[in-house]
Amino acid sequence: MTSPNSKVYLFIHVITCVKNKEPLLTKPVRTVLFAHIKKHATESGINVLSVNGTEDHMHAVVQMMATQNLAQIMKSIRTESAAWINEGNFIKNHFEWDDSFAALSISPSSVKQVLDYIEKQEEHHKTKTLESELEVFQKIQI
């Protein structure tokens, strides 16, 4: 049982891709989509501190609560946002997120640095590919 006085500081940096890494998220679509994701997440009790990305993927920082699990959070965000895009006809193609995602825990002292990184996604991806970004996960050794 979780006490209402529990203090939980679980910050997760999540990256999820458009199905087949298709470049479907144009700048105008991203602008409305990411605002919608934050709004829907808040309404669903999910604390999304930041969300941004490029044409083929999205980054988010989520502060998890004691009773939440990451798979459920991501399912909620991806299922609802894909339905919202498709129902709103924001793009010509049928939209889907990839089934997988990558996630890294963030120490509370590094949250601001990761938020800054996510804010600058378009600038970052002028020089780095998504693949090079995801290589970080391959290099993690415990």
CSV table of N, CA and C in Angstrom, one decimal:
chain,number,residue,atom,x,y,z
A,1,MET,N,0.8,-1.2,0.0
A,1,MET,CA,0.0,0.0,0.0
A,1,MET,C,0.9,1.2,0.0
A,2,THR,N,0.5,2.2,-0.8
A,2,THR,CA,1.3,3.5,-0.9
A,2,THR,C,0.7,4.5,-0.1
A,3,SER,N,1.5,5.1,0.8
A,3,SER,CA,1.0,6.2,1.6
A,3,SER,C,0.9,7.5,0.8
A,4,PRO,N,-0.1,8.3,1.1
A,4,PRO,CA,-0.2,9.6,0.3
A,4,PRO,C,0.9,10.5,0.6
A,5,ASN,N,1.7,10.2,1.7
A,5,ASN,CA,2.8,11.1,2.0
A,5,ASN,C,4.1,10.6,1.4
A,6,SER,N,4.0,9.5,0.6
A,6,SER,CA,5.2,8.9,-0.1
A,6,SER,C,5.8,10.0,-1.1
A,7,LYS,N,7.1,10.0,-1.1
A,7,LYS,CA,7.8,10.9,-2.0
A,7,LYS,C,8.5,10.0,-3.1
A,8,VAL,N,8.1,10.1,-4.3
A,8,VAL,CA,8.6,9.3,-5.4
A,8,VAL,C,9.2,10.2,-6.4
A,9,TYR,N,10.5,9.9,-6.7
A,9,TYR,CA,11.2,10.7,-7.7
A,9,TYR,C,11.8,9.8,-8.8
A,10,LEU,N,10.9,9.3,-9.6
A,10,LEU,CA,11.2,8.4,-10.7
A,10,LEU,C,11.0,9.2,-12.0
A,11,PHE,N,12.1,9.6,-12.6
A,11,PHE,CA,12.0,10.3,-13.9
A,11,PHE,C,12.5,9.4,-15.0
A,12,ILE,N,11.8,9.3,-16.0
A,12,ILE,CA,12.1,8.4,-17.1
A,12,ILE,C,12.2,9.2,-18.5
A,13,HIS,N,13.2,9.0,-19.2
A,13,HIS,CA,13.4,9.6,-20.6
A,13,HIS,C,13.0,8.5,-21.5
A,14,VAL,N,11.9,8.7,-22.3
A,14,VAL,CA,11.3,7.7,-23.2
A,14,VAL,C,11.5,8.2,-24.6
A,15,ILE,N,11.9,7.2,-25.5
A,15,ILE,CA,11.9,7.5,-26.9
A,15,ILE,C,11.0,6.5,-27.6
A,16,THR,N,10.1,6.9,-28.4
A,16,THR,CA,9.3,6.0,-29.2
A,16,THR,C,9.2,6.5,-30.6
A,17,CYS,N,9.2,5.6,-31.6
A,17,CYS,CA,9.2,5.9,-33.0
A,17,CYS,C,7.9,5.7,-33.7
A,18,VAL,N,7.7,6.4,-34.8
A,18,VAL,CA,6.6,6.2,-35.6
A,18,VAL,C,6.8,4.8,-36.2
A,19,LYS,N,5.7,4.1,-36.5
A,19,LYS,CA,5.8,2.7,-37.0
A,19,LYS,C,6.7,2.8,-38.3
A,20,ASN,N,7.6,1.9,-38.4
A,20,ASN,CA,8.6,1.8,-39.5
A,20,ASN,C,9.4,3.1,-39.7
A,21,LYS,N,9.5,3.9,-38.7
A,21,LYS,CA,10.2,5.1,-38.7
A,21,LYS,C,9.9,6.0,-39.9
A,22,GLU,N,8.6,6.0,-40.2
A,22,GLU,CA,8.1,6.8,-41.3
A,22,GLU,C,8.2,8.3,-40.9
A,23,PRO,N,8.6,9.2,-41.7
A,23,PRO,CA,8.7,10.6,-41.4
A,23,PRO,C,7.3,11.3,-41.5
A,24,LEU,N,6.3,10.9,-40.7
A,24,LEU,CA,5.0,11.4,-40.8
A,24,LEU,C,4.7,12.6,-40.0
A,25,LEU,N,5.5,12.9,-39.0
A,25,LEU,CA,5.2,14.0,-38.1
A,25,LEU,C,5.8,15.3,-38.5
A,26,THR,N,5.1,16.0,-39.4
A,26,THR,CA,5.6,17.3,-39.9
A,26,THR,C,5.6,18.3,-38.7
A,27,LYS,N,6.2,19.4,-38.9
A,27,LYS,CA,6.3,20.4,-37.8
A,27,LYS,C,4.9,20.8,-37.3
A,28,PRO,N,3.9,21.1,-38.2
A,28,PRO,CA,2.6,21.5,-37.7
A,28,PRO,C,1.9,20.4,-37.0
A,29,VAL,N,2.1,19.2,-37.4
A,29,VAL,CA,1.5,18.0,-36.7
A,29,VAL,C,2.1,17.8,-35.3
A,30,ARG,N,3.5,17.9,-35.3
A,30,ARG,CA,4.2,17.8,-34.0
A,30,ARG,C,3.7,18.8,-33.0
A,31,THR,N,3.5,20.1,-33.5
A,31,THR,CA,3.1,21.1,-32.6
A,31,THR,C,1.8,20.8,-31.9
A,32,VAL,N,0.8,20.4,-32.6
A,32,VAL,CA,-0.5,20.1,-32.0
A,32,VAL,C,-0.5,18.8,-31.3
A,33,LEU,N,0.2,17.8,-31.8
A,33,LEU,CA,0.3,16.5,-31.2
A,33,LEU,C,0.9,16.5,-29.9
A,34,PHE,N,2.1,17.2,-29.7
A,34,PHE,CA,2.8,17.2,-28.5
A,34,PHE,C,2.0,17.9,-27.4
A,35,ALA,N,1.4,19.0,-27.8
A,35,ALA,CA,0.5,19.8,-26.8
A,35,ALA,C,-0.6,18.9,-26.4
A,36,HIS,N,-1.2,18.1,-27.4
A,36,HIS,CA,-2.3,17.2,-27.0
A,36,HIS,C,-1.9,16.1,-26.1
A,37,ILE,N,-0.7,15.5,-26.4
A,37,ILE,CA,-0.2,14.5,-25.5
A,37,ILE,C,0.0,15.0,-24.1
A,38,LYS,N,0.6,16.1,-23.9
A,38,LYS,CA,0.7,16.7,-22.5
A,38,LYS,C,-0.6,16.9,-21.8
A,39,LYS,N,-1.6,17.4,-22.6
A,39,LYS,CA,-2.9,17.7,-22.0
A,39,LYS,C,-3.6,16.4,-21.6
A,40,HIS,N,-3.6,15.4,-22.5
A,40,HIS,CA,-4.3,14.1,-22.3
A,40,HIS,C,-3.6,13.4,-21.1
A,41,ALA,N,-2.2,13.4,-21.1
A,41,ALA,CA,-1.5,12.8,-20.0
A,41,ALA,C,-1.9,13.4,-18.7
A,42,THR,N,-1.9,14.7,-18.6
A,42,THR,CA,-2.3,15.3,-17.3
A,42,THR,C,-3.7,14.9,-16.9
A,43,GLU,N,-4.6,14.9,-17.9
A,43,GLU,CA,-6.0,14.5,-17.6
A,43,GLU,C,-6.1,13.0,-17.1
A,44,SER,N,-5.1,12.2,-17.5
A,44,SER,CA,-5.0,10.8,-17.2
A,44,SER,C,-4.2,10.5,-16.0
A,45,GLY,N,-3.7,11.5,-15.3
A,45,GLY,CA,-2.8,11.3,-14.1
A,45,GLY,C,-1.4,10.9,-14.4
A,46,ILE,N,-1.0,11.3,-15.6
A,46,ILE,CA,0.4,11.0,-16.1
A,46,ILE,C,1.2,12.3,-16.1
A,47,ASN,N,2.3,12.4,-15.4
A,47,ASN,CA,3.0,13.7,-15.4
A,47,ASN,C,4.1,13.7,-16.5
A,48,VAL,N,3.8,14.2,-17.6
A,48,VAL,CA,4.7,14.4,-18.7
A,48,VAL,C,5.4,15.8,-18.6
A,49,LEU,N,6.6,15.8,-18.2
A,49,LEU,CA,7.3,17.1,-18.0
A,49,LEU,C,7.7,17.7,-19.3
A,50,SER,N,8.0,16.9,-20.3
A,50,SER,CA,8.4,17.5,-21.6
A,50,SER,C,8.1,16.4,-22.7
A,51,VAL,N,7.7,16.9,-23.9
A,51,VAL,CA,7.6,16.0,-25.0
A,51,VAL,C,8.0,16.8,-26.3
A,52,ASN,N,8.8,16.2,-27.1
A,52,ASN,CA,9.3,16.8,-28.3
A,52,ASN,C,9.8,15.7,-29.2
A,53,GLY,N,10.1,16.1,-30.5
A,53,GLY,CA,10.7,15.1,-31.3
A,53,GLY,C,10.9,15.6,-32.7
A,54,THR,N,11.0,14.7,-33.7
A,54,THR,CA,11.2,15.0,-35.1
A,54,THR,C,10.1,14.3,-35.9
A,55,GLU,N,10.4,14.2,-37.2
A,55,GLU,CA,9.4,13.6,-38.1
A,55,GLU,C,9.1,12.1,-37.8
A,56,ASP,N,10.1,11.4,-37.2
A,56,ASP,CA,9.9,10.0,-37.1
A,56,ASP,C,10.0,9.4,-35.7
A,57,HIS,N,10.1,10.3,-34.7
A,57,HIS,CA,10.2,9.8,-33.3
A,57,HIS,C,9.9,10.9,-32.3
A,58,MET,N,9.6,10.5,-31.1
A,58,MET,CA,9.2,11.4,-30.0
A,58,MET,C,10.0,11.1,-28.8
A,59,HIS,N,10.4,12.1,-28.0
A,59,HIS,CA,11.1,12.0,-26.7
A,59,HIS,C,10.1,12.5,-25.7
A,60,ALA,N,10.1,11.9,-24.5
A,60,ALA,CA,9.3,12.5,-23.4
A,60,ALA,C,10.0,12.2,-22.1
A,61,VAL,N,9.8,13.1,-21.2
A,61,VAL,CA,10.3,12.9,-19.8
A,61,VAL,C,9.0,12.7,-19.0
A,62,VAL,N,8.9,11.6,-18.3
A,62,VAL,CA,7.7,11.3,-17.5
A,62,VAL,C,8.2,11.1,-16.0
A,63,GLN,N,7.5,11.8,-15.1
A,63,GLN,CA,7.7,11.5,-13.7
A,63,GLN,C,6.7,10.5,-13.3
A,64,MET,N,7.1,9.3,-13.0
A,64,MET,CA,6.2,8.2,-12.6
A,64,MET,C,5.8,8.3,-11.1
A,65,MET,N,4.5,8.0,-10.9
A,65,MET,CA,4.0,8.0,-9.5
A,65,MET,C,4.2,6.5,-9.0
A,66,ALA,N,4.1,6.4,-7.7
A,66,ALA,CA,4.3,5.1,-7.1
A,66,ALA,C,3.4,4.0,-7.6
A,67,THR,N,2.3,4.3,-8.0
A,67,THR,CA,1.3,3.2,-8.5
A,67,THR,C,1.3,3.0,-10.0
A,68,GLN,N,2.2,3.7,-10.7
A,68,GLN,CA,2.2,3.6,-12.2
A,68,GLN,C,3.3,2.6,-12.6
A,69,ASN,N,3.1,2.1,-13.8
A,69,ASN,CA,4.2,1.4,-14.5
A,69,ASN,C,4.4,1.9,-15.9
A,70,LEU,N,5.6,1.8,-16.4
A,70,LEU,CA,6.0,2.5,-17.6
A,70,LEU,C,5.2,1.9,-18.8
A,71,ALA,N,5.0,0.6,-18.9
A,71,ALA,CA,4.3,0.0,-20.0
A,71,ALA,C,2.9,0.5,-20.1
A,72,GLN,N,2.2,0.7,-19.0
A,72,GLN,CA,0.9,1.2,-19.0
A,72,GLN,C,0.9,2.7,-19.4
A,73,ILE,N,1.8,3.4,-18.9
A,73,ILE,CA,1.9,4.9,-19.3
A,73,ILE,C,2.1,5.0,-20.8
A,74,MET,N,3.0,4.2,-21.4
A,74,MET,CA,3.3,4.3,-22.8
A,74,MET,C,2.2,3.8,-23.6
A,75,LYS,N,1.5,2.8,-23.2
A,75,LYS,CA,0.3,2.3,-23.9
A,75,LYS,C,-0.7,3.4,-24.0
A,76,SER,N,-1.0,4.0,-22.9
A,76,SER,CA,-2.0,5.1,-22.8
A,76,SER,C,-1.6,6.2,-23.7
A,77,ILE,N,-0.4,6.7,-23.6
A,77,ILE,CA,0.0,7.8,-24.5
A,77,ILE,C,0.0,7.5,-25.9
A,78,ARG,N,0.5,6.3,-26.3
A,78,ARG,CA,0.6,6.0,-27.7
A,78,ARG,C,-0.7,5.6,-28.3
A,79,THR,N,-1.5,4.9,-27.6
A,79,THR,CA,-2.9,4.5,-28.1
A,79,THR,C,-3.7,5.7,-28.3
A,80,GLU,N,-3.8,6.5,-27.3
A,80,GLU,CA,-4.7,7.7,-27.4
A,80,GLU,C,-4.2,8.7,-28.4
A,81,SER,N,-2.9,8.9,-28.5
A,81,SER,CA,-2.4,9.9,-29.5
A,81,SER,C,-2.5,9.4,-30.9
A,82,ALA,N,-2.3,8.2,-31.2
A,82,ALA,CA,-2.5,7.6,-32.5
A,82,ALA,C,-4.0,7.7,-32.9
A,83,ALA,N,-4.9,7.4,-32.0
A,83,ALA,CA,-6.3,7.5,-32.4
A,83,ALA,C,-6.7,9.0,-32.6
A,84,TRP,N,-6.1,9.9,-31.8
A,84,TRP,CA,-6.4,11.3,-32.0
A,84,TRP,C,-5.9,11.8,-33.4
A,85,ILE,N,-4.7,11.4,-33.8
A,85,ILE,CA,-4.2,11.8,-35.1
A,85,ILE,C,-5.1,11.3,-36.2
A,86,ASN,N,-5.4,10.0,-36.1
A,86,ASN,CA,-6.2,9.3,-37.2
A,86,ASN,C,-7.6,9.9,-37.2
A,87,GLU,N,-8.3,10.1,-36.1
A,87,GLU,CA,-9.6,10.7,-36.1
A,87,GLU,C,-9.7,12.1,-36.6
A,88,GLY,N,-8.6,12.8,-36.3
A,88,GLY,CA,-8.5,14.2,-36.7
A,88,GLY,C,-8.0,14.4,-38.1
A,89,ASN,N,-7.6,13.3,-38.8
A,89,ASN,CA,-7.1,13.4,-40.2
A,89,ASN,C,-6.0,14.4,-40.3
A,90,PHE,N,-5.1,14.4,-39.3
A,90,PHE,CA,-4.0,15.3,-39.4
A,90,PHE,C,-2.9,15.0,-40.4
A,91,ILE,N,-2.9,13.7,-40.8
A,91,ILE,CA,-2.0,13.2,-41.8
A,91,ILE,C,-2.8,12.4,-42.8
A,92,LYS,N,-2.2,12.2,-44.0
A,92,LYS,CA,-2.9,11.4,-45.1
A,92,LYS,C,-2.9,9.9,-44.8
A,93,ASN,N,-1.7,9.5,-44.3
A,93,ASN,CA,-1.6,8.0,-44.0
A,93,ASN,C,-2.2,7.7,-42.7
A,94,HIS,N,-2.5,6.4,-42.5
A,94,HIS,CA,-2.9,5.9,-41.2
A,94,HIS,C,-1.7,6.0,-40.3
A,95,PHE,N,-1.8,6.4,-39.1
A,95,PHE,CA,-0.7,6.7,-38.2
A,95,PHE,C,-0.7,5.6,-37.1
A,96,GLU,N,0.5,5.1,-36.8
A,96,GLU,CA,0.7,4.2,-35.7
A,96,GLU,C,2.1,4.4,-35.1
A,97,TRP,N,2.2,4.2,-33.8
A,97,TRP,CA,3.5,4.2,-33.2
A,97,TRP,C,4.1,2.8,-33.3
A,98,ASP,N,5.4,2.7,-33.2
A,98,ASP,CA,6.0,1.4,-33.2
A,98,ASP,C,5.6,0.7,-31.8
A,99,ASP,N,5.7,-0.6,-31.8
A,99,ASP,CA,5.3,-1.3,-30.6
A,99,ASP,C,6.3,-1.2,-29.5
A,100,SER,N,7.5,-0.9,-29.8
A,100,SER,CA,8.6,-0.8,-28.8
A,100,SER,C,8.9,0.6,-28.4
A,101,PHE,N,9.6,0.8,-27.3
A,101,PHE,CA,10.1,2.1,-27.0
A,101,PHE,C,11.4,1.8,-26.2
A,102,ALA,N,12.2,2.9,-26.1
A,102,ALA,CA,13.4,2.9,-25.3
A,102,ALA,C,13.2,3.8,-24.1
A,103,ALA,N,13.8,3.4,-23.0
A,103,ALA,CA,13.6,4.3,-21.8
A,103,ALA,C,14.9,4.2,-20.9
A,104,LEU,N,15.2,5.4,-20.4
A,104,LEU,CA,16.4,5.5,-19.5
A,104,LEU,C,15.9,6.2,-18.2
A,105,SER,N,16.3,5.8,-17.1
A,105,SER,CA,16.0,6.5,-15.8
A,105,SER,C,16.9,7.8,-15.8
A,106,ILE,N,16.4,8.8,-15.1
A,106,ILE,CA,17.1,10.1,-15.0
A,106,ILE,C,17.2,10.4,-13.5
A,107,SER,N,18.4,10.7,-13.1
A,107,SER,CA,18.6,11.1,-11.7
A,107,SER,C,17.9,12.5,-11.5
A,108,PRO,N,17.3,12.8,-10.4
A,108,PRO,CA,16.7,14.1,-10.2
A,108,PRO,C,17.7,15.3,-10.5
A,109,SER,N,18.9,15.1,-10.3
A,109,SER,CA,19.9,16.2,-10.5
A,109,SER,C,20.1,16.4,-12.0
A,110,SER,N,19.7,15.5,-12.9
A,110,SER,CA,20.0,15.6,-14.3
A,110,SER,C,18.7,15.9,-15.1
A,111,VAL,N,17.6,16.0,-14.4
A,111,VAL,CA,16.3,16.3,-15.1
A,111,VAL,C,16.4,17.5,-16.0
A,112,LYS,N,16.9,18.6,-15.5
A,112,LYS,CA,16.9,19.9,-16.3
A,112,LYS,C,17.7,19.7,-17.5
A,113,GLN,N,18.9,19.0,-17.4
A,113,GLN,CA,19.7,18.8,-18.6
A,113,GLN,C,19.0,18.0,-19.7
A,114,VAL,N,18.2,16.9,-19.3
A,114,VAL,CA,17.5,16.1,-20.2
A,114,VAL,C,16.3,16.9,-20.8
A,115,LEU,N,15.7,17.7,-20.0
A,115,LEU,CA,14.6,18.6,-20.5
A,115,LEU,C,15.1,19.6,-21.6
A,116,ASP,N,16.3,20.1,-21.3
A,116,ASP,CA,17.0,21.0,-22.3
A,116,ASP,C,17.3,20.2,-23.6
A,117,TYR,N,17.8,19.0,-23.5
A,117,TYR,CA,18.1,18.2,-24.6
A,117,TYR,C,16.8,17.9,-25.5
A,118,ILE,N,15.8,17.6,-24.8
A,118,ILE,CA,14.5,17.3,-25.5
A,118,ILE,C,14.0,18.5,-26.2
A,119,GLU,N,14.1,19.6,-25.6
A,119,GLU,CA,13.6,20.9,-26.2
A,119,GLU,C,14.3,21.2,-27.5
A,120,LYS,N,15.5,20.8,-27.6
A,120,LYS,CA,16.4,21.1,-28.8
A,120,LYS,C,16.4,19.9,-29.8
A,121,GLN,N,15.4,19.1,-29.9
A,121,GLN,CA,15.5,17.9,-30.8
A,121,GLN,C,15.7,18.3,-32.2
A,122,GLU,N,15.0,19.2,-32.8
A,122,GLU,CA,15.2,19.6,-34.2
A,122,GLU,C,16.6,20.0,-34.5
A,123,GLU,N,17.2,20.8,-33.6
A,123,GLU,CA,18.6,21.2,-33.7
A,123,GLU,C,19.5,20.0,-33.6
A,124,HIS,N,19.3,19.2,-32.6
A,124,HIS,CA,20.1,18.0,-32.4
A,124,HIS,C,20.2,17.1,-33.6
A,125,HIS,N,19.0,16.9,-34.2
A,125,HIS,CA,18.9,15.9,-35.3
A,125,HIS,C,19.3,16.5,-36.7
A,126,LYS,N,19.8,17.7,-36.7
A,126,LYS,CA,20.4,18.3,-37.9
A,126,LYS,C,21.8,17.6,-38.1
A,127,THR,N,22.4,17.2,-37.0
A,127,THR,CA,23.7,16.6,-37.1
A,127,THR,C,23.8,15.1,-36.7
A,128,LYS,N,22.8,14.6,-36.0
A,128,LYS,CA,22.8,13.2,-35.5
A,128,LYS,C,21.5,12.5,-35.9
A,129,THR,N,21.7,11.3,-36.3
A,129,THR,CA,20.6,10.5,-36.7
A,129,THR,C,19.9,9.8,-35.5
A,130,LEU,N,18.7,9.3,-35.7
A,130,LEU,CA,18.0,8.6,-34.6
A,130,LEU,C,18.8,7.4,-34.2
A,131,GLU,N,19.4,6.7,-35.2
A,131,GLU,CA,20.1,5.5,-35.0
A,131,GLU,C,21.4,5.8,-34.1
A,132,SER,N,22.0,6.9,-34.3
A,132,SER,CA,23.2,7.2,-33.5
A,132,SER,C,22.8,7.5,-32.1
A,133,GLU,N,21.6,8.1,-32.0
A,133,GLU,CA,21.1,8.5,-30.7
A,133,GLU,C,20.7,7.2,-29.9
A,134,LEU,N,20.2,6.2,-30.6
A,134,LEU,CA,19.8,5.0,-29.9
A,134,LEU,C,21.0,4.1,-29.6
A,135,GLU,N,22.1,4.3,-30.2
A,135,GLU,CA,23.3,3.5,-29.9
A,135,GLU,C,23.7,3.6,-28.4
A,136,VAL,N,23.3,4.7,-27.8
A,136,VAL,CA,23.6,4.9,-26.4
A,136,VAL,C,23.1,3.7,-25.6
A,137,PHE,N,21.9,3.2,-26.0
A,137,PHE,CA,21.3,2.1,-25.3
A,137,PHE,C,22.1,0.8,-25.4
A,138,GLN,N,22.8,0.7,-26.6
A,138,GLN,CA,23.6,-0.5,-26.8
A,138,GLN,C,24.9,-0.5,-26.0
A,139,LYS,N,25.3,0.7,-25.7
A,139,LYS,CA,26.6,0.8,-25.0
A,139,LYS,C,26.5,0.7,-23.4
A,140,ILE,N,25.3,0.7,-22.9
A,140,ILE,CA,25.1,0.7,-21.5
A,140,ILE,C,25.5,-0.7,-21.0
A,141,GLN,N,26.4,-0.8,-20.1
A,141,GLN,CA,26.8,-2.0,-19.4
A,141,GLN,C,26.6,-1.9,-17.9
A,142,ILE,N,26.0,-2.9,-17.4
A,142,ILE,CA,25.8,-2.9,-15.9
A,142,ILE,C,26.6,-4.0,-15.3
